[in-house]
């Protein structure tokens, strides 16, 4: 006979009759009255059978307890072999079941571990493919597609529908990673090239997570360094949110000075730092329920002049579970460590190389000798090829006006934007370039950051930029959203000592520069501000 059938034959019918041995049980029980003995059970009716099968589930879950009870019962009836044997058999069966449960749990843990490993591998492959570099523990995997927003994060389909209507088919690298970080509730430092879609990267999690709501409870604040950028971000936000009743407001001069924020319904507030701080200090704007705070162009916002105001705004956003994020195309170490003081457990994301220009821009440095030489070089370059729209950067509003006068002689449809113009005039100048009414827009640093002119073909740095990051942001007004662009930078004898920083940016973007430029000595001062001669062909004698 086989071993298994032998044992089943031996144990067949071996059941302990508690009723028959009740007195013995009582005798062996240590203290206490004899346990009540149940009547011998009649054969189960259909109803009872059903009830029994229902209770089986409960019984199974109590297997472990029963095994323990069996062990203690055998202690009680020590020496009573039949009882001990039967319970021991029960206990053995239970031990097998417990072992099975443990094995199941082990294989479940194993399965989960393997799934987590696969997820880490998948994330690493995506990051490598899109040149995404992260630091910070347990960063969530980048998005594979916008559809994943629905399947993985429960995004409302209206939002994905809006993206598709706007022609956004695939997330850009910074969107893939920053969106998943913010949606998982982590804070984020993000550095990605100009024109790579950082705006949507911070707007989308806000639109997904906050609920359109009640009076006086601002839920998200977005800070931008200039009014033009704040206005553009507000417009973008409204486009993405179309179809939902979000109240999205731009803090204008009037609103900051006279707004009744207590009775105002506003979910998302976009502002420059000074206007927002004015509203907090003078108009009782309450930011204590803000859930998301975004510092766009964050390195600019942490520059001298803004720091105290930013500090006061950060303090006003006092919600302990607030999620802060910092976005820029440039993030110097000094600014990063300053910014870290306000962040909790942030993940740092870099797309491509930190502090580098977009690889879509063809960059050129042109020596023009003197200020006069620059004007000749500019006219020559326009005569050879003028590929509008063109953006020209100068270092001051006076120089912007001067250059505008010069170009007016040349029948070039030029416009100018600077700080002396009213808000409306500035908006008109930007709109005219967008609409193709003007070909050339002369500007100061005011349009250097964040402004999205999709079609700008060429950026000319008429005046040499004051730093490498100013250069990266200025030329980043072209070569956006996958399009190519051209950047021309004039330099004079006076600018030569400051060439090294800019030449290094060209080198890291794969553009050719003469070796003497990168061999120039390092300068202590990073900023380059020069007093320049007036822009004019008319000399004093003329
Ligand atoms: N996923 C996408 N698919 C197609 N176009 C996109 C996508 N995301 C953003 N864009 C477009 O790319 C352009 C640049 O985006 P955005 O202004 O957000 O860039 P940015 O990284 O913030 O640039 P900057 O550093 O200059 O501020 C915009 O015109 C935007 O509409």
Short mmCIF file of C-alpha atoms in Angstrom, two decimals, residues 6-294:
data_model
loop_
_atom_site.label_atom_id
_atom_site.label_comp_id
_atom_site.label_asym_id
_atom_site.label_seq_id
_atom_site.Cartn_x
_atom_site.Cartn_y
_atom_site.Cartn_z
CA UNK A 6 -1.91 3.83 4.29
CA UNK A 7 -2.10 6.91 6.45
CA UNK A 8 -5.59 7.77 5.25
CA UNK A 9 -6.72 4.23 6.05
CA UNK A 10 -5.19 4.43 9.50
CA UNK A 11 -6.81 7.74 10.34
CA UNK A 12 -10.15 7.04 8.67
CA UNK A 13 -12.95 7.34 11.24
CA UNK A 14 -10.60 8.25 14.07
CA UNK A 15 -12.69 10.99 15.62
CA UNK A 16 -12.64 12.11 19.19
CA UNK A 17 -16.05 11.69 20.85
CA UNK A 18 -16.16 14.68 23.26
CA UNK A 19 -19.53 13.63 24.71
CA UNK A 20 -18.28 10.18 25.61
CA UNK A 21 -15.13 11.50 27.24
CA UNK A 22 -16.66 14.61 28.81
CA UNK A 23 -15.97 13.51 32.36
CA UNK A 24 -12.38 12.69 31.52
CA UNK A 25 -11.94 16.05 29.92
CA UNK A 26 -13.32 17.75 33.04
CA UNK A 27 -10.96 15.74 35.20
CA UNK A 28 -7.95 16.73 33.18
CA UNK A 29 -8.93 20.40 32.83
CA UNK A 30 -6.91 22.46 35.27
CA UNK A 31 -9.52 24.26 37.39
CA UNK A 32 -12.93 25.67 36.26
CA UNK A 33 -16.21 23.87 35.59
CA UNK A 34 -16.46 21.17 32.96
CA UNK A 35 -16.89 22.59 29.49
CA UNK A 36 -20.45 22.25 28.11
CA UNK A 37 -20.58 19.35 25.73
CA UNK A 38 -22.61 19.88 22.58
CA UNK A 39 -25.36 17.41 21.71
CA UNK A 40 -24.47 14.94 18.99
CA UNK A 41 -25.24 16.79 15.78
CA UNK A 42 -28.24 15.56 13.69
CA UNK A 43 -27.55 15.03 9.93
CA UNK A 44 -27.34 18.52 8.32
CA UNK A 45 -30.42 19.83 6.48
CA UNK A 46 -30.02 21.72 3.13
CA UNK A 47 -30.36 25.07 4.95
CA UNK A 48 -27.75 24.12 7.48
CA UNK A 49 -25.41 22.90 4.76
CA UNK A 50 -25.61 26.33 3.15
CA UNK A 51 -24.99 28.06 6.45
CA UNK A 52 -22.06 25.71 7.01
CA UNK A 53 -20.49 26.56 3.69
CA UNK A 54 -20.87 30.26 4.55
CA UNK A 55 -19.10 29.81 7.83
CA UNK A 56 -16.32 27.81 6.16
CA UNK A 57 -14.77 31.03 4.94
CA UNK A 58 -14.72 32.38 8.49
CA UNK A 59 -13.25 29.14 9.74
CA UNK A 60 -10.46 29.23 7.19
CA UNK A 61 -9.44 32.67 8.28
CA UNK A 62 -9.22 31.41 11.83
CA UNK A 63 -6.92 28.52 10.91
CA UNK A 64 -3.94 30.03 12.56
CA UNK A 65 -5.83 30.62 15.82
CA UNK A 66 -7.10 27.07 15.77
CA UNK A 67 -3.58 25.73 15.41
CA UNK A 68 -2.62 27.64 18.52
CA UNK A 69 -5.74 26.46 20.33
CA UNK A 70 -4.89 22.87 19.39
CA UNK A 71 -1.47 23.30 20.88
CA UNK A 72 -2.85 24.65 24.17
CA UNK A 73 -5.58 21.97 24.32
CA UNK A 74 -2.94 19.29 24.11
CA UNK A 75 -1.19 20.93 27.05
CA UNK A 76 -4.42 20.73 29.06
CA UNK A 77 -5.06 17.03 28.41
CA UNK A 78 -1.51 15.97 28.82
CA UNK A 79 -1.22 12.20 28.83
CA UNK A 80 -4.61 11.59 27.22
CA UNK A 81 -3.25 10.06 24.04
CA UNK A 82 -6.32 9.79 21.76
CA UNK A 83 -7.33 13.45 22.34
CA UNK A 84 -3.74 14.59 21.98
CA UNK A 85 -3.28 12.63 18.76
CA UNK A 86 -6.42 14.01 17.06
CA UNK A 87 -5.63 17.60 17.96
CA UNK A 88 -2.04 17.07 16.91
CA UNK A 89 -3.30 15.92 13.50
CA UNK A 90 -5.48 19.06 13.27
CA UNK A 91 -2.52 21.18 14.26
CA UNK A 92 -0.33 19.48 11.67
CA UNK A 93 -2.91 20.18 8.95
CA UNK A 94 -3.15 23.78 10.14
CA UNK A 95 0.61 24.13 10.10
CA UNK A 96 0.57 22.99 6.47
CA UNK A 97 -2.13 25.58 5.70
CA UNK A 98 -0.19 28.31 7.52
CA UNK A 99 2.87 27.29 5.54
CA UNK A 100 0.84 27.54 2.31
CA UNK A 101 -0.44 31.00 3.27
CA UNK A 102 3.11 32.04 4.06
CA UNK A 103 4.31 30.71 0.70
CA UNK A 104 1.50 32.59 -1.06
CA UNK A 105 2.47 35.78 0.76
CA UNK A 106 6.11 35.20 -0.15
CA UNK A 107 5.30 34.74 -3.81
CA UNK A 108 3.07 37.86 -3.72
CA UNK A 109 5.94 39.84 -2.18
CA UNK A 110 8.25 38.35 -4.80
CA UNK A 111 5.86 39.34 -7.57
CA UNK A 112 5.62 42.87 -6.21
CA UNK A 113 9.40 43.13 -5.88
CA UNK A 114 9.86 41.98 -9.47
CA UNK A 115 7.20 44.45 -10.65
CA UNK A 116 8.97 47.27 -8.78
CA UNK A 117 12.26 46.24 -10.37
CA UNK A 118 10.67 46.24 -13.82
CA UNK A 119 9.20 49.70 -13.11
CA UNK A 120 12.64 51.03 -12.09
CA UNK A 121 14.15 49.54 -15.25
CA UNK A 122 11.38 51.02 -17.42
CA UNK A 123 11.89 54.43 -15.79
CA UNK A 124 15.65 54.24 -16.35
CA UNK A 125 15.17 53.37 -20.05
CA UNK A 126 12.77 56.30 -20.53
CA UNK A 127 15.11 58.70 -18.74
CA UNK A 128 18.04 57.59 -20.87
CA UNK A 129 16.00 57.92 -24.05
CA UNK A 130 14.87 61.46 -23.21
CA UNK A 131 18.12 62.63 -21.60
CA UNK A 132 16.46 63.14 -18.21
CA UNK A 133 18.69 63.20 -15.13
CA UNK A 134 17.27 63.10 -11.64
CA UNK A 135 18.44 63.25 -8.06
CA UNK A 136 16.31 62.66 -4.98
CA UNK A 137 15.04 59.33 -3.66
CA UNK A 138 12.12 57.35 -5.06
CA UNK A 139 11.31 59.60 -7.98
CA UNK A 140 8.29 58.31 -9.90
CA UNK A 141 8.75 57.03 -13.45
CA UNK A 142 8.43 59.50 -16.33
CA UNK A 143 5.22 59.49 -18.36
CA UNK A 144 5.20 57.39 -21.49
CA UNK A 145 2.32 59.33 -23.03
CA UNK A 146 -0.42 61.83 -22.19
CA UNK A 147 -2.91 58.91 -22.09
CA UNK A 148 -1.06 57.65 -19.03
CA UNK A 149 -2.34 60.72 -17.21
CA UNK A 150 -5.77 59.14 -17.41
CA UNK A 151 -4.82 55.51 -16.77
CA UNK A 152 -2.21 56.13 -14.06
CA UNK A 153 -3.34 59.37 -12.43
CA UNK A 154 -7.08 59.56 -13.12
CA UNK A 155 -6.85 62.75 -15.14
CA UNK A 156 -10.15 64.17 -16.41
CA UNK A 157 -10.48 63.42 -20.11
CA UNK A 158 -11.37 67.08 -20.87
CA UNK A 159 -7.77 68.05 -20.07
CA UNK A 160 -6.20 65.44 -22.33
CA UNK A 161 -8.79 66.45 -24.95
CA UNK A 162 -7.65 70.09 -24.70
CA UNK A 163 -4.02 69.05 -25.15
CA UNK A 164 -4.89 67.10 -28.22
CA UNK A 165 -6.89 70.06 -29.66
CA UNK A 166 -3.83 72.25 -29.10
CA UNK A 167 -1.75 69.77 -31.09
CA UNK A 168 0.16 68.37 -28.12
CA UNK A 169 0.55 64.71 -29.01
CA UNK A 170 3.49 63.61 -26.90
CA UNK A 171 4.81 65.04 -23.64
CA UNK A 172 8.19 66.75 -23.91
CA UNK A 173 10.99 65.28 -21.73
CA UNK A 174 10.53 67.82 -18.93
CA UNK A 175 6.77 67.24 -18.99
CA UNK A 176 7.26 63.46 -18.77
CA UNK A 177 9.28 63.71 -15.57
CA UNK A 178 8.18 66.88 -13.77
CA UNK A 179 4.46 66.10 -14.15
CA UNK A 180 4.79 62.65 -12.59
CA UNK A 181 6.87 64.08 -9.72
CA UNK A 182 4.35 66.81 -8.93
CA UNK A 183 1.40 64.45 -9.27
CA UNK A 184 2.95 62.11 -6.76
CA UNK A 185 2.99 64.96 -4.26
CA UNK A 186 6.71 65.70 -4.34
CA UNK A 187 8.37 69.09 -4.68
CA UNK A 188 10.52 69.66 -7.73
CA UNK A 189 13.48 71.65 -9.11
CA UNK A 190 13.38 71.52 -12.87
CA UNK A 191 15.98 72.71 -15.32
CA UNK A 192 15.27 72.16 -19.02
CA UNK A 193 16.18 74.04 -22.21
CA UNK A 194 14.31 77.12 -23.38
CA UNK A 195 11.19 76.34 -25.40
CA UNK A 196 10.95 72.77 -24.09
CA UNK A 197 7.45 73.03 -22.57
CA UNK A 198 8.09 73.82 -18.91
CA UNK A 199 4.87 75.86 -18.68
CA UNK A 200 2.62 72.86 -19.19
CA UNK A 201 4.84 70.82 -16.88
CA UNK A 202 3.81 72.96 -13.91
CA UNK A 203 0.29 73.89 -15.04
CA UNK A 204 -1.01 70.41 -15.72
CA UNK A 205 -0.59 69.00 -12.17
CA UNK A 206 -2.31 72.11 -10.80
CA UNK A 207 -5.27 71.74 -13.15
CA UNK A 208 -5.51 68.05 -12.28
CA UNK A 209 -5.26 68.37 -8.52
CA UNK A 210 -7.12 71.49 -7.46
CA UNK A 211 -10.90 71.78 -7.49
CA UNK A 212 -12.60 74.91 -8.82
CA UNK A 213 -13.86 76.43 -5.61
CA UNK A 214 -15.13 78.96 -3.20
CA UNK A 215 -14.55 82.67 -2.57
CA UNK A 216 -11.32 83.84 -1.04
CA UNK A 217 -9.40 80.58 -1.33
CA UNK A 218 -6.54 80.86 -3.77
CA UNK A 219 -5.25 77.33 -4.41
CA UNK A 220 -2.32 77.92 -6.71
CA UNK A 221 0.14 80.77 -7.16
CA UNK A 222 2.48 81.12 -10.12
CA UNK A 223 5.22 83.73 -9.92
CA UNK A 224 6.97 85.09 -13.02
CA UNK A 225 9.70 87.75 -13.17
CA UNK A 226 8.00 89.98 -15.77
CA UNK A 227 4.45 91.18 -16.51
CA UNK A 228 4.69 89.93 -20.10
CA UNK A 229 5.52 86.43 -18.95
CA UNK A 230 2.81 86.48 -16.27
CA UNK A 231 0.24 87.55 -18.91
CA UNK A 232 1.38 84.80 -21.27
CA UNK A 233 1.22 82.14 -18.55
CA UNK A 234 -2.32 83.25 -17.64
CA UNK A 235 -3.39 82.91 -21.29
CA UNK A 236 -1.81 79.46 -21.56
CA UNK A 237 -3.44 78.30 -18.34
CA UNK A 238 -6.87 79.39 -19.58
CA UNK A 239 -6.34 77.48 -22.83
CA UNK A 240 -5.48 74.24 -21.03
CA UNK A 241 -8.36 74.66 -18.54
CA UNK A 242 -11.00 75.34 -21.20
CA UNK A 243 -14.25 73.56 -20.36
CA UNK A 244 -13.83 73.73 -16.57
CA UNK A 245 -14.92 76.55 -14.31
CA UNK A 246 -11.53 77.49 -12.97
CA UNK A 247 -11.07 81.11 -12.05
CA UNK A 248 -7.61 82.06 -13.32
CA UNK A 249 -6.48 85.62 -12.62
CA UNK A 250 -3.52 87.75 -13.57
CA UNK A 251 -2.53 90.28 -10.91
CA UNK A 252 -2.53 93.53 -12.84
CA UNK A 253 -1.51 96.89 -11.42
CA UNK A 254 -5.17 97.78 -10.76
CA UNK A 255 -5.97 94.47 -9.12
CA UNK A 256 -2.92 94.62 -6.89
CA UNK A 257 -3.79 98.17 -5.75
CA UNK A 258 -7.58 98.07 -5.48
CA UNK A 259 -8.64 94.39 -5.58
CA UNK A 260 -11.14 93.08 -3.06
CA UNK A 261 -9.52 89.70 -2.62
CA UNK A 262 -11.80 88.62 0.25
CA UNK A 263 -14.88 88.46 -1.95
CA UNK A 264 -13.10 87.42 -5.08
CA UNK A 265 -13.38 83.93 -6.49
CA UNK A 266 -9.92 82.92 -7.66
CA UNK A 267 -8.42 79.43 -7.95
CA UNK A 268 -5.16 80.21 -9.71
CA UNK A 269 -3.30 83.49 -9.36
CA UNK A 270 -0.46 84.48 -11.72
CA UNK A 271 1.69 87.45 -10.79
CA UNK A 272 5.04 89.17 -10.66
CA UNK A 273 6.54 89.16 -7.14
CA UNK A 274 6.12 92.85 -6.36
CA UNK A 275 2.47 93.01 -7.37
CA UNK A 276 1.61 89.92 -5.39
CA UNK A 277 3.47 91.15 -2.33
CA UNK A 278 1.64 94.47 -2.56
CA UNK A 279 -1.70 92.64 -2.61
CA UNK A 280 -0.67 90.57 0.43
CA UNK A 281 0.53 93.57 2.44
CA UNK A 282 -2.06 96.17 1.45
CA UNK A 283 -5.13 94.31 0.20
CA UNK A 284 -5.30 91.45 2.70
CA UNK A 285 -4.78 88.78 0.10
CA UNK A 286 -4.91 85.47 2.00
CA UNK A 287 -2.60 82.77 0.64
CA UNK A 288 -2.82 80.39 3.59
CA UNK A 289 -4.73 77.77 1.59
CA UNK A 290 -2.43 77.69 -1.43
CA UNK A 291 -1.71 74.08 -2.43
CA UNK A 292 0.75 74.77 -5.26
CA UNK A 293 3.41 77.47 -5.51
CA UNK A 294 5.43 77.71 -8.72
#
